[in-house]
mmCIF file of C-alpha atoms in Angstrom:
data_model
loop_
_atom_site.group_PDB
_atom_site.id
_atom_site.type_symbol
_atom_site.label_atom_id
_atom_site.label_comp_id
_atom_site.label_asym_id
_atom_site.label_seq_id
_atom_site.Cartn_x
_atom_site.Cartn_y
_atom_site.Cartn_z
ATOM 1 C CA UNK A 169 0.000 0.000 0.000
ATOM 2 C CA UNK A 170 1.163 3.321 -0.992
ATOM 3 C CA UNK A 171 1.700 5.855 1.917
ATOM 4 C CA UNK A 172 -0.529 8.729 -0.091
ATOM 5 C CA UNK A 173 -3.554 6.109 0.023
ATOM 6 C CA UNK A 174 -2.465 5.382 3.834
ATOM 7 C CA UNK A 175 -2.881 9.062 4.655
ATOM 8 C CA UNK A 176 -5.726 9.693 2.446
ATOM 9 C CA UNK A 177 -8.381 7.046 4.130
ATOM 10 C CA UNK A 178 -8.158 8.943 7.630
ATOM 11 C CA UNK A 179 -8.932 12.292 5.802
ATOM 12 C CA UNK A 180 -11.862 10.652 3.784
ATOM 13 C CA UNK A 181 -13.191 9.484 6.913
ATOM 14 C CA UNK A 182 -13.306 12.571 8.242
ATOM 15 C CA UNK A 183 -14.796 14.633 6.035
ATOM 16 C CA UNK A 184 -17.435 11.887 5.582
ATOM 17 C CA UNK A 185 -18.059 12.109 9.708
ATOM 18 C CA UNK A 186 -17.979 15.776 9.333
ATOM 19 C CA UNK A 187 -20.768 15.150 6.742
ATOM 20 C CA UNK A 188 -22.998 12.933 8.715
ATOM 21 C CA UNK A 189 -22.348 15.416 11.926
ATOM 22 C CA UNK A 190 -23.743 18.429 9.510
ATOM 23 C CA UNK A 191 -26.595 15.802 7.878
ATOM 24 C CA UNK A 192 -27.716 15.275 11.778
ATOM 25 C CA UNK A 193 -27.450 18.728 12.790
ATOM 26 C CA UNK A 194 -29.633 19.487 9.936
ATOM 27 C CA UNK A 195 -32.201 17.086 10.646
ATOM 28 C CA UNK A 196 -32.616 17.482 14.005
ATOM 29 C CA UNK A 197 -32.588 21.674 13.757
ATOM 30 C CA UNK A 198 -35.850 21.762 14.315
ATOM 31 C CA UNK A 199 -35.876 19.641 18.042
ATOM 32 C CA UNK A 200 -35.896 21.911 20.975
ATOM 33 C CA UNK A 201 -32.845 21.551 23.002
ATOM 34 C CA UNK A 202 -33.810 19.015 26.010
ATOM 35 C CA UNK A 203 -31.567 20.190 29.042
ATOM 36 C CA UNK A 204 -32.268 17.833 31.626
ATOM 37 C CA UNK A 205 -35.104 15.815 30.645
ATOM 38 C CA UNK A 206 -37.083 14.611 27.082
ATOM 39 C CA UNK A 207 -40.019 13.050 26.037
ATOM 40 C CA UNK A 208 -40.396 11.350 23.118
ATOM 41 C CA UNK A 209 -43.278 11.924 20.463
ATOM 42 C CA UNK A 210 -43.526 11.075 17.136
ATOM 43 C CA UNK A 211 -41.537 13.846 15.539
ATOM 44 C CA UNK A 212 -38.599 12.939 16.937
ATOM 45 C CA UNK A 213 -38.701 9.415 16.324
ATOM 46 C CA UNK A 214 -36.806 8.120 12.920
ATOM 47 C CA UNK A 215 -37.221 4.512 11.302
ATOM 48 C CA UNK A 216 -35.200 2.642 8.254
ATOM 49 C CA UNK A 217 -34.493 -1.082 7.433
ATOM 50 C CA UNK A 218 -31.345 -2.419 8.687
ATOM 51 C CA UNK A 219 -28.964 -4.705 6.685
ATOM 52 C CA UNK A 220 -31.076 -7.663 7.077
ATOM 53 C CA UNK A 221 -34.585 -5.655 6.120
ATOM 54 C CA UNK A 222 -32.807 -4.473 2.946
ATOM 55 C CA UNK A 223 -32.245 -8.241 2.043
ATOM 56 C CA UNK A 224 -36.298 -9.643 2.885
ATOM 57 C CA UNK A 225 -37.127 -6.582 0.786
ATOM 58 C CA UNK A 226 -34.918 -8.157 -2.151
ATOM 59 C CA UNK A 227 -36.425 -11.010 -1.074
ATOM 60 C CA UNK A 228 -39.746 -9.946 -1.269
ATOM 61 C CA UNK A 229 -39.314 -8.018 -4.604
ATOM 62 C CA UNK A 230 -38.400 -11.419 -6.176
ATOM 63 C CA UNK A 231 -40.856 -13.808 -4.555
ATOM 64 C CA UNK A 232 -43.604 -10.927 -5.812
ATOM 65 C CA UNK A 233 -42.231 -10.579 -9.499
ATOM 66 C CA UNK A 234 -41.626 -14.949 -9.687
ATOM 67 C CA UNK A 235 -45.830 -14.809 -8.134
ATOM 68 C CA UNK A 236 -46.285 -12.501 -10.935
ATOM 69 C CA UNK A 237 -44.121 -14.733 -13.613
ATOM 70 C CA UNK A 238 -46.164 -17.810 -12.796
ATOM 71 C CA UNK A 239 -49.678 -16.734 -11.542
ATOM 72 C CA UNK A 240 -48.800 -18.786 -8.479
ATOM 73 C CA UNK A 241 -51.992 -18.147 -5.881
ATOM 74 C CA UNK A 242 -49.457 -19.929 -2.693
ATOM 75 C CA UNK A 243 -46.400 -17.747 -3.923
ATOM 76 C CA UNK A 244 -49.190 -14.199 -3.678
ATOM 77 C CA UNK A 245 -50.564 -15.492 -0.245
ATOM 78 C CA UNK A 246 -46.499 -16.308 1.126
ATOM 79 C CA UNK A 247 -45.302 -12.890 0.429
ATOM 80 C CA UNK A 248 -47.905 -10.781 1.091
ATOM 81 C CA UNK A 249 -48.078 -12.759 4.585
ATOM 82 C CA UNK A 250 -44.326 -11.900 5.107
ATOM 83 C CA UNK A 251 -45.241 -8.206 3.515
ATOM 84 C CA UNK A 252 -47.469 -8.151 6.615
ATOM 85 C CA UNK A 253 -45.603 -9.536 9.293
ATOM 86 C CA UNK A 254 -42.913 -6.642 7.944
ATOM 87 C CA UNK A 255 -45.637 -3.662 8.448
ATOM 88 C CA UNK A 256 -46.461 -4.872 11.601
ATOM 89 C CA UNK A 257 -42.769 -4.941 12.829
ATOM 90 C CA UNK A 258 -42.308 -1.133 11.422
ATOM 91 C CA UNK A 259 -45.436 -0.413 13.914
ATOM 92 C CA UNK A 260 -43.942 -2.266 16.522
ATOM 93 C CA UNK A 261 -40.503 -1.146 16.169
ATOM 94 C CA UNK A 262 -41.690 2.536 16.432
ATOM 95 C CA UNK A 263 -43.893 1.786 18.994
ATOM 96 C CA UNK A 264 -40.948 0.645 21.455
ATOM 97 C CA UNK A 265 -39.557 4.321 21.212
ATOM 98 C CA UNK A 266 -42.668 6.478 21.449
ATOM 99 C CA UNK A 267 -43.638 8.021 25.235
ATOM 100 C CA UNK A 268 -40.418 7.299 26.761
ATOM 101 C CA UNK A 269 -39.365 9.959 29.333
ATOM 102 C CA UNK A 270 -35.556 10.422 29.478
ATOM 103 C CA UNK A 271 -33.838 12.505 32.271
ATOM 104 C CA UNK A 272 -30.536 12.882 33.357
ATOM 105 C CA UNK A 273 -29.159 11.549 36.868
ATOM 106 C CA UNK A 274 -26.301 13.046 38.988
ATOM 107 C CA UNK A 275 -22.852 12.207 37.169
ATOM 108 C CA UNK A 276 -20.505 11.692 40.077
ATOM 109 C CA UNK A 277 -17.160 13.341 39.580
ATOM 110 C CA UNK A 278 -14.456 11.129 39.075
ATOM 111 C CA UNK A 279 -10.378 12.191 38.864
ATOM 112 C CA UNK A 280 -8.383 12.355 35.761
ATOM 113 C CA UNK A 281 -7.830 9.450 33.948
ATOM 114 C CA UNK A 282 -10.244 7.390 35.974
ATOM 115 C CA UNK A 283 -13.452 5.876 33.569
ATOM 116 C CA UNK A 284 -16.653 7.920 33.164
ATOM 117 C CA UNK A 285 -20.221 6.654 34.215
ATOM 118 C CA UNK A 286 -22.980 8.351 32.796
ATOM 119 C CA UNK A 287 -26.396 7.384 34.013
ATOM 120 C CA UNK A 288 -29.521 8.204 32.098
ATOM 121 C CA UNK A 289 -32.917 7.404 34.019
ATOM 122 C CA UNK A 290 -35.459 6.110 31.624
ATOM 123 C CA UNK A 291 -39.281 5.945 32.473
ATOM 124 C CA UNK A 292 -42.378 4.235 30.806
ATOM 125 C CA UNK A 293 -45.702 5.907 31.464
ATOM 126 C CA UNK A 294 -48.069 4.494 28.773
ATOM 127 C CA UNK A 295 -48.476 0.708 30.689
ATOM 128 C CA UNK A 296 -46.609 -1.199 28.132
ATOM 129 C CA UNK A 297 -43.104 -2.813 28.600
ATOM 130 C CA UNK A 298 -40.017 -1.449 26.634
ATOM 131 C CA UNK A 299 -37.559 -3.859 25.327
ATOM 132 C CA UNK A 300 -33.806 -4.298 23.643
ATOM 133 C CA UNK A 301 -32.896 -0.618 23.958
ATOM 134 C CA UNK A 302 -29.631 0.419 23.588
ATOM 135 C CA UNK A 303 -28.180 4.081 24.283
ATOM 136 C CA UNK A 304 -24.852 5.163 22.599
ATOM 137 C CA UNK A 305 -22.571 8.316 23.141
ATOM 138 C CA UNK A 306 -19.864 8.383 19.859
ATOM 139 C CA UNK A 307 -18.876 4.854 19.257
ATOM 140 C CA UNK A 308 -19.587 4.028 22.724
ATOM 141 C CA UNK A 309 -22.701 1.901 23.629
ATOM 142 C CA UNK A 310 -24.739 -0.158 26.692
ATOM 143 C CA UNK A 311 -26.122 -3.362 26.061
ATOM 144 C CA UNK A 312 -29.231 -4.010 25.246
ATOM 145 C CA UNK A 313 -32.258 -3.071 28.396
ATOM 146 C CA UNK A 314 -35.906 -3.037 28.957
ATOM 147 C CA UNK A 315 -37.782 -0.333 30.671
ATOM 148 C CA UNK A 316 -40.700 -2.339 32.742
ATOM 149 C CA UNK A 317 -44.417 -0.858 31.875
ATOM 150 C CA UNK A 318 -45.032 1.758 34.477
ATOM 151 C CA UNK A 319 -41.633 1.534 35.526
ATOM 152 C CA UNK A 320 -38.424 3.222 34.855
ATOM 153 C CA UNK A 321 -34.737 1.730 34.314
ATOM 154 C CA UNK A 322 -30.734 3.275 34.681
ATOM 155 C CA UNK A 323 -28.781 3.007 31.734
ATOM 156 C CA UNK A 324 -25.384 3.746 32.471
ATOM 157 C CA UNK A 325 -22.726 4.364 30.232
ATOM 158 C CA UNK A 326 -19.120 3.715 30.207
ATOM 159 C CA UNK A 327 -16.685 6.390 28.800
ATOM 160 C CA UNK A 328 -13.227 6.726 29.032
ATOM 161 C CA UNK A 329 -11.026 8.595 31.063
ATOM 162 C CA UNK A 330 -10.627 12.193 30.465
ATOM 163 C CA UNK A 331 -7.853 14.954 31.211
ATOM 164 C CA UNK A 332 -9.171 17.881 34.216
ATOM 165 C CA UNK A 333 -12.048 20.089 33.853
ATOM 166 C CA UNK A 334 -15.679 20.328 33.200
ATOM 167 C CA UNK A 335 -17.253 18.749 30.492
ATOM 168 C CA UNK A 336 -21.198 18.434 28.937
ATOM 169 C CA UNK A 337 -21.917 15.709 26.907
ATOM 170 C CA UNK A 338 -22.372 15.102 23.450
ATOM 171 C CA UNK A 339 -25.640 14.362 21.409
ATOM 172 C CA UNK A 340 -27.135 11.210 22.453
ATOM 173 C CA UNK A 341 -28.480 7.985 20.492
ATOM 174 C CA UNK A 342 -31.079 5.910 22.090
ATOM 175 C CA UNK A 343 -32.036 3.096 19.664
ATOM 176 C CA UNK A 344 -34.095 0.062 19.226
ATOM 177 C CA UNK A 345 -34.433 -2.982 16.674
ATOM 178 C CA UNK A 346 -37.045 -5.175 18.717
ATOM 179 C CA UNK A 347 -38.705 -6.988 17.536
ATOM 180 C CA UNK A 348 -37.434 -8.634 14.680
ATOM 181 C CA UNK A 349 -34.428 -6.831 13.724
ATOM 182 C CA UNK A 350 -35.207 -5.785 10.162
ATOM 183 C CA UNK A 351 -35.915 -2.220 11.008
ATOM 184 C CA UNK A 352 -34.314 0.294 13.532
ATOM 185 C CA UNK A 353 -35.941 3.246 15.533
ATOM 186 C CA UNK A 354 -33.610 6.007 16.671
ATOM 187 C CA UNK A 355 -33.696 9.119 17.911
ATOM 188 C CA UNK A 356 -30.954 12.022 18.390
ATOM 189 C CA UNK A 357 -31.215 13.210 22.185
ATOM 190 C CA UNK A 358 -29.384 16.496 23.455
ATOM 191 C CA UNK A 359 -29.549 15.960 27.668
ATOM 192 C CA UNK A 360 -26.998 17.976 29.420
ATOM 193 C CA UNK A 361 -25.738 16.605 32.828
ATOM 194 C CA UNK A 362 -22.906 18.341 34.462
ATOM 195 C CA UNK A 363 -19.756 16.011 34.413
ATOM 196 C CA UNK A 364 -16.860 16.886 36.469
ATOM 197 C CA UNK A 365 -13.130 15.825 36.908
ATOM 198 C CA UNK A 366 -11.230 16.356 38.897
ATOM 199 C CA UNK A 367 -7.364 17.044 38.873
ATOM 200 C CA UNK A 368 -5.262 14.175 39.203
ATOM 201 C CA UNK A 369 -3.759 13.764 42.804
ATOM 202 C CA UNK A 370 -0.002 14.257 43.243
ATOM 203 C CA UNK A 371 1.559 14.176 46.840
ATOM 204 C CA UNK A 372 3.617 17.330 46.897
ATOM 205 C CA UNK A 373 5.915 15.619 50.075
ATOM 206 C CA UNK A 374 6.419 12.841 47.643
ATOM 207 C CA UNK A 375 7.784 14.971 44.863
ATOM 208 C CA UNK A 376 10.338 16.445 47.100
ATOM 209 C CA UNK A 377 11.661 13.228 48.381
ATOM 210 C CA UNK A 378 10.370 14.003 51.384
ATOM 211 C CA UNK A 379 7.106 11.889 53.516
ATOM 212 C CA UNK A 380 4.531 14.442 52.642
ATOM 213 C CA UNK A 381 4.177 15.884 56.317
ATOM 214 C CA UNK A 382 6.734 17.976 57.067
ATOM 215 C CA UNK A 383 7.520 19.239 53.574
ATOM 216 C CA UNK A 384 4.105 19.676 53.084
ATOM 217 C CA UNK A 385 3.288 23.258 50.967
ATOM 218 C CA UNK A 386 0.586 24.669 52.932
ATOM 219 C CA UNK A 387 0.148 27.209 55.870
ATOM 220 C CA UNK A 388 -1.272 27.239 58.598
ATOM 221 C CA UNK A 389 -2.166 29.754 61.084
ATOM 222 C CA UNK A 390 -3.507 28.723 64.415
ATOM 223 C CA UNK A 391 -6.770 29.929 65.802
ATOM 224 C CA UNK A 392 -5.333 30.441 69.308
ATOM 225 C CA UNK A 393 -3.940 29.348 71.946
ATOM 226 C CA UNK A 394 -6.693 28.222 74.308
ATOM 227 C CA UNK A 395 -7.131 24.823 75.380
ATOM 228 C CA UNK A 396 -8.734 22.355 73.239
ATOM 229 C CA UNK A 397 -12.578 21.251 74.666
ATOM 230 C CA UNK A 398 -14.088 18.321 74.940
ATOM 231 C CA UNK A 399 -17.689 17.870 73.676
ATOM 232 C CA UNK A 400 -20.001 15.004 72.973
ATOM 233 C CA UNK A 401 -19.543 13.727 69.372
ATOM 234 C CA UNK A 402 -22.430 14.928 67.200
ATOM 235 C CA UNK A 403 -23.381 13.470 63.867
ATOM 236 C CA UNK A 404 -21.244 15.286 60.608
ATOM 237 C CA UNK A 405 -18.171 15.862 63.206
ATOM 238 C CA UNK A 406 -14.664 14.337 61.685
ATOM 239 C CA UNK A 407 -13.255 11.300 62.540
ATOM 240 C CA UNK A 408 -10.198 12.694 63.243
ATOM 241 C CA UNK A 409 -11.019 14.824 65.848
ATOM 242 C CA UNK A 410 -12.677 11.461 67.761
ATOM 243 C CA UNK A 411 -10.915 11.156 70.853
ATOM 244 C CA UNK A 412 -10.952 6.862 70.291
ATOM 245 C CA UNK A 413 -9.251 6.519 74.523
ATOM 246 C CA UNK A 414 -11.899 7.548 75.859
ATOM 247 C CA UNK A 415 -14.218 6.140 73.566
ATOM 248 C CA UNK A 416 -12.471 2.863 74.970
ATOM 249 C CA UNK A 417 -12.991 3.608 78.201
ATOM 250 C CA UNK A 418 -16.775 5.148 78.618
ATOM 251 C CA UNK A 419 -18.437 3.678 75.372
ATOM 252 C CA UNK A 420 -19.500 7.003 74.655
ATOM 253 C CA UNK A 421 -17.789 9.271 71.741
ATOM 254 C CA UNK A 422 -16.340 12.481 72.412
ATOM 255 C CA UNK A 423 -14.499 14.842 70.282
ATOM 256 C CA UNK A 424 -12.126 17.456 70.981
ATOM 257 C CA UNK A 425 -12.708 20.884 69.302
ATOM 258 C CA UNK A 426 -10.372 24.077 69.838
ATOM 259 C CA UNK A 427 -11.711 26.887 72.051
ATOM 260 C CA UNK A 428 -12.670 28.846 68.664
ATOM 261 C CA UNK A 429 -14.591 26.451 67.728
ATOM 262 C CA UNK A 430 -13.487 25.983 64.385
ATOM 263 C CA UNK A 431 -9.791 24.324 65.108
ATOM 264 C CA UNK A 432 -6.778 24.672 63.341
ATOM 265 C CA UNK A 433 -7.031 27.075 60.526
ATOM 266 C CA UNK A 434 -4.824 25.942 57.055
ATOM 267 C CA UNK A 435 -4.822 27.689 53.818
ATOM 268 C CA UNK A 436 -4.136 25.951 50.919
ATOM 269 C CA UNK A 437 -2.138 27.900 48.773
ATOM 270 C CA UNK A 438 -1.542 28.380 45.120
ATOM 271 C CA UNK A 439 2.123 29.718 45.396
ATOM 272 C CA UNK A 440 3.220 26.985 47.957
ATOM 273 C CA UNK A 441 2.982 24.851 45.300
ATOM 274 C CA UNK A 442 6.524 23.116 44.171
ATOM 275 C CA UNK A 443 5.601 23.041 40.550
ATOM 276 C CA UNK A 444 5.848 24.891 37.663
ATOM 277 C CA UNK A 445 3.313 24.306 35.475
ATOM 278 C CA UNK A 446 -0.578 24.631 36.116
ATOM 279 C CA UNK A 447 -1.866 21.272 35.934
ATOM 280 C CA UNK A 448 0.962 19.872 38.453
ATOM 281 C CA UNK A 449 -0.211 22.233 40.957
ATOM 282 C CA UNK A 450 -3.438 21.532 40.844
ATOM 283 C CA UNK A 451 -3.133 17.980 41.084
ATOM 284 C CA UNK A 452 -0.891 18.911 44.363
ATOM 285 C CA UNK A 453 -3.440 20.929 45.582
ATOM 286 C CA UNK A 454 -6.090 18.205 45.260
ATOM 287 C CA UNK A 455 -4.161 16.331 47.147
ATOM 288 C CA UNK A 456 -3.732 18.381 49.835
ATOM 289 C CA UNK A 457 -7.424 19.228 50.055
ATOM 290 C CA UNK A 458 -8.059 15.554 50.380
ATOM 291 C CA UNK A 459 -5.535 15.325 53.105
ATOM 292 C CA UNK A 460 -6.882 17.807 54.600
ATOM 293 C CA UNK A 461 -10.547 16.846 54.354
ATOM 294 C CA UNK A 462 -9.804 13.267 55.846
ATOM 295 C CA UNK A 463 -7.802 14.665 58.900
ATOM 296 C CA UNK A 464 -10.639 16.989 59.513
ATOM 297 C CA UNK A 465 -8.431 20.069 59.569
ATOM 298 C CA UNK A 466 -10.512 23.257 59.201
ATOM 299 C CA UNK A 467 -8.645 24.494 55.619
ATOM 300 C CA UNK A 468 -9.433 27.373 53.116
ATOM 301 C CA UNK A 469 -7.670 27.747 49.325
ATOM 302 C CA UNK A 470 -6.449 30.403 48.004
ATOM 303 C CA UNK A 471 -6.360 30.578 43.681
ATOM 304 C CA UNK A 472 -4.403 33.298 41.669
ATOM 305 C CA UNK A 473 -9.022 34.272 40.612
ATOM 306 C CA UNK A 474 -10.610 32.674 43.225
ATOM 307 C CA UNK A 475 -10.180 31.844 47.190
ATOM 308 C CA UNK A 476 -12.518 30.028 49.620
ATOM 309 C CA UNK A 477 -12.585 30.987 53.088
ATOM 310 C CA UNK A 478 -11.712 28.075 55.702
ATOM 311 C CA UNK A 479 -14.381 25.607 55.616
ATOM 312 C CA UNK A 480 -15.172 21.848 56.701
ATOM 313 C CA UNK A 481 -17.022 19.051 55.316
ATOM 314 C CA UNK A 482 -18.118 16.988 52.587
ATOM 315 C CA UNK A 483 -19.629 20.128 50.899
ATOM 316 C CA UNK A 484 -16.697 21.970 51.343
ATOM 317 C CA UNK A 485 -14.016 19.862 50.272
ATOM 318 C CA UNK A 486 -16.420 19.206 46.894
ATOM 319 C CA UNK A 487 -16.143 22.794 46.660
ATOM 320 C CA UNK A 488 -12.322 22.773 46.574
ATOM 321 C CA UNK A 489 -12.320 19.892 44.050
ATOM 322 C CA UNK A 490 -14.955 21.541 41.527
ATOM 323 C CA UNK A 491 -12.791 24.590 41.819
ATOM 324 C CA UNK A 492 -9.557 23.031 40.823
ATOM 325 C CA UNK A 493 -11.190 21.227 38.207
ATOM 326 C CA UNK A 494 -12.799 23.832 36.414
ATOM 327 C CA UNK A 495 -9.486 26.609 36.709
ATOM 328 C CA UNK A 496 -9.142 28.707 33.810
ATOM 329 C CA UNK A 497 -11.230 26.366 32.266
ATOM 330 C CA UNK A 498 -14.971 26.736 30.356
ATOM 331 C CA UNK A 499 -17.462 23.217 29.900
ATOM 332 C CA UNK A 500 -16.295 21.626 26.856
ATOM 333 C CA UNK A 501 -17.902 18.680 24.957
ATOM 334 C CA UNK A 502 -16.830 15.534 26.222
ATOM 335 C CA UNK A 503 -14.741 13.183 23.690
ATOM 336 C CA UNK A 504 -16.050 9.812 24.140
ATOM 337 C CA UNK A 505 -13.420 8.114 21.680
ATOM 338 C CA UNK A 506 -11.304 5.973 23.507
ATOM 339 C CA UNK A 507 -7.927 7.407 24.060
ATOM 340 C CA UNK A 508 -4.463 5.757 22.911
#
């Protein structure tokens, strides 16, 4: 094979994808834009023969012109009884798509690299089951599912991993070939759940040679110097802070907070970082605001655009995370090609 022709396939194929992207666009131009939830009615819903409808239909056209040929009363009743079961598969096939109410479902934010699951919630409202669908995003698919009648089902699908930042995904393909498989019901679907990912972790201590602790980047200012307190340990309070001795002894949890009330206070910071380019400090700084989180240290972070004051928490640390993720960074769509 000539290199020319080697080069040249990979450019046919994508103008030809850039002309089925344009041929899709243009076809669905007139579908509202579905944001977190869609119904599906008839003008949305598209139908053609597959591979193996294409062939019957040859079939057909021959068995109908040899019925023809040879006046052949069995050879009339044997087609147009397959020419029937075939219109009654179109109905069916269409059927299968029409009524179904698709919404999106919390995508839970994942770190760089690390495989995407998308869940789709799909719910059937007219009393009839829903059977063989199958839901792709690029070249990436489920398996085949049925929605119960009155019922609703989670497709979830698998995408690969993808570098920092936020993301929305790309137009959507739910599809259906029950129940024969000659024909094929699709329709283009445009649901927009917020995906996020995070920056990958990097131990800054780790980098440096060091154990992470001691050469930890970070500052941290102390609240005061009052005593700690004791208290009684109330639901949401950190593990760390559990003082486990006296759990030991008594049976009862306690937890020791700092006369402020709020503990030790440590900032985060962007310059503390021992990195030089962007993404290595934000992975060091996700890693530090897990560290943080899971000693149940009472920590802010501080951004060249952005700071958050000292917090604690789930909610707070997600906070962190979503910020580092999307820095210096606008929603993009979402490649679902598998990387190399």
């Amino acid at each position: 094979m000539r290199p020319d022709s080697m080069t040249r396939s990979p450019r046919a194929r994508g103008r030809m994808a850039r002309l089925r992207d344009d041929a899709i666009r243009w076809i669905t131009r007139r579908h509202a834009h579905d944001g977190q939830a869609a119904r599906l009615g008839r003008d949305r819903i598209y139908i053609l023969p597959t591979r193996a409808g294409y062939t019957l239909l040859g079939i057909l056209l021959v068995m109908l012109l040899g019925s023809i040929n040879y006046s052949n009363n069995m050879a009339f009743l044997l087609t147009f009884l397959l020419v029937g079961i075939g219109h009654n598969a179109m109905w069916y096939t269409h059927r299968n798509l029409l009524g179904l109410q698709v919404a999106t479902l919390p995508v839970p934010p994942v770190f760089a690299g690390q495989p995407l699951g998308i869940p789709l919630r799909l719910s059937e409202t007219d009393g009839r089951a829903r059977e063989a669908l199958v839901l792709r995003v690029g070249n990436r698919a489920t398996g085949p599912f049925p929605v119960p009648g009155r019922g609703a089902e989670t497709a979830r699908l698998e995408l690969s991993g993808q570098p920092r930042g936020l993301y929305r995904l790309p137009r959507q393909r739910l599809d259906t070939r029950y129940p024969l498989g000659i024909l094929e019901a699709w329709t283009w679907l445009t649901l927009t759940p917020e995906i996020v990912v995070y920056p990958d972790p990097i131990d800054p201590g780790a980098t440096l040679g060091g154990t992470g602790e001691d050469e930890a980047p970070a500052s941290t200012g102390h609240a005061g110097d009052a005593p700690d307190q004791i208290r009684p340990y109330r639901p949401g309070d950190p593990p760390g802070r559990i003082i486990w001795k006296a759990f030991a002894r008594s049976g009862k949890l306690h937890v020791r907070e700092a006369a402020s009330g709020q503990g030790d206070r440590l900032w985060l910071e962007w310059d503390a970082m021992p990195a030089p380019d962007t993404e290595t400090r934000l992975s060091m700084l996700c890693h530090q605001v897990l560290a943080a989180h899971a000693e149940g240290r009472f920590f802010g972070l501080r951004l060249p655009d952005q700071t958050l004051e000292p917090g604690q928490g789930v909610s707070h640390r997600d906070s962190c995370l979503r910020a580092l993720a999307g820095f210096r960074t606008k929603p993009i769509e979402l490649d679902p090609e598998p990387r190399s």
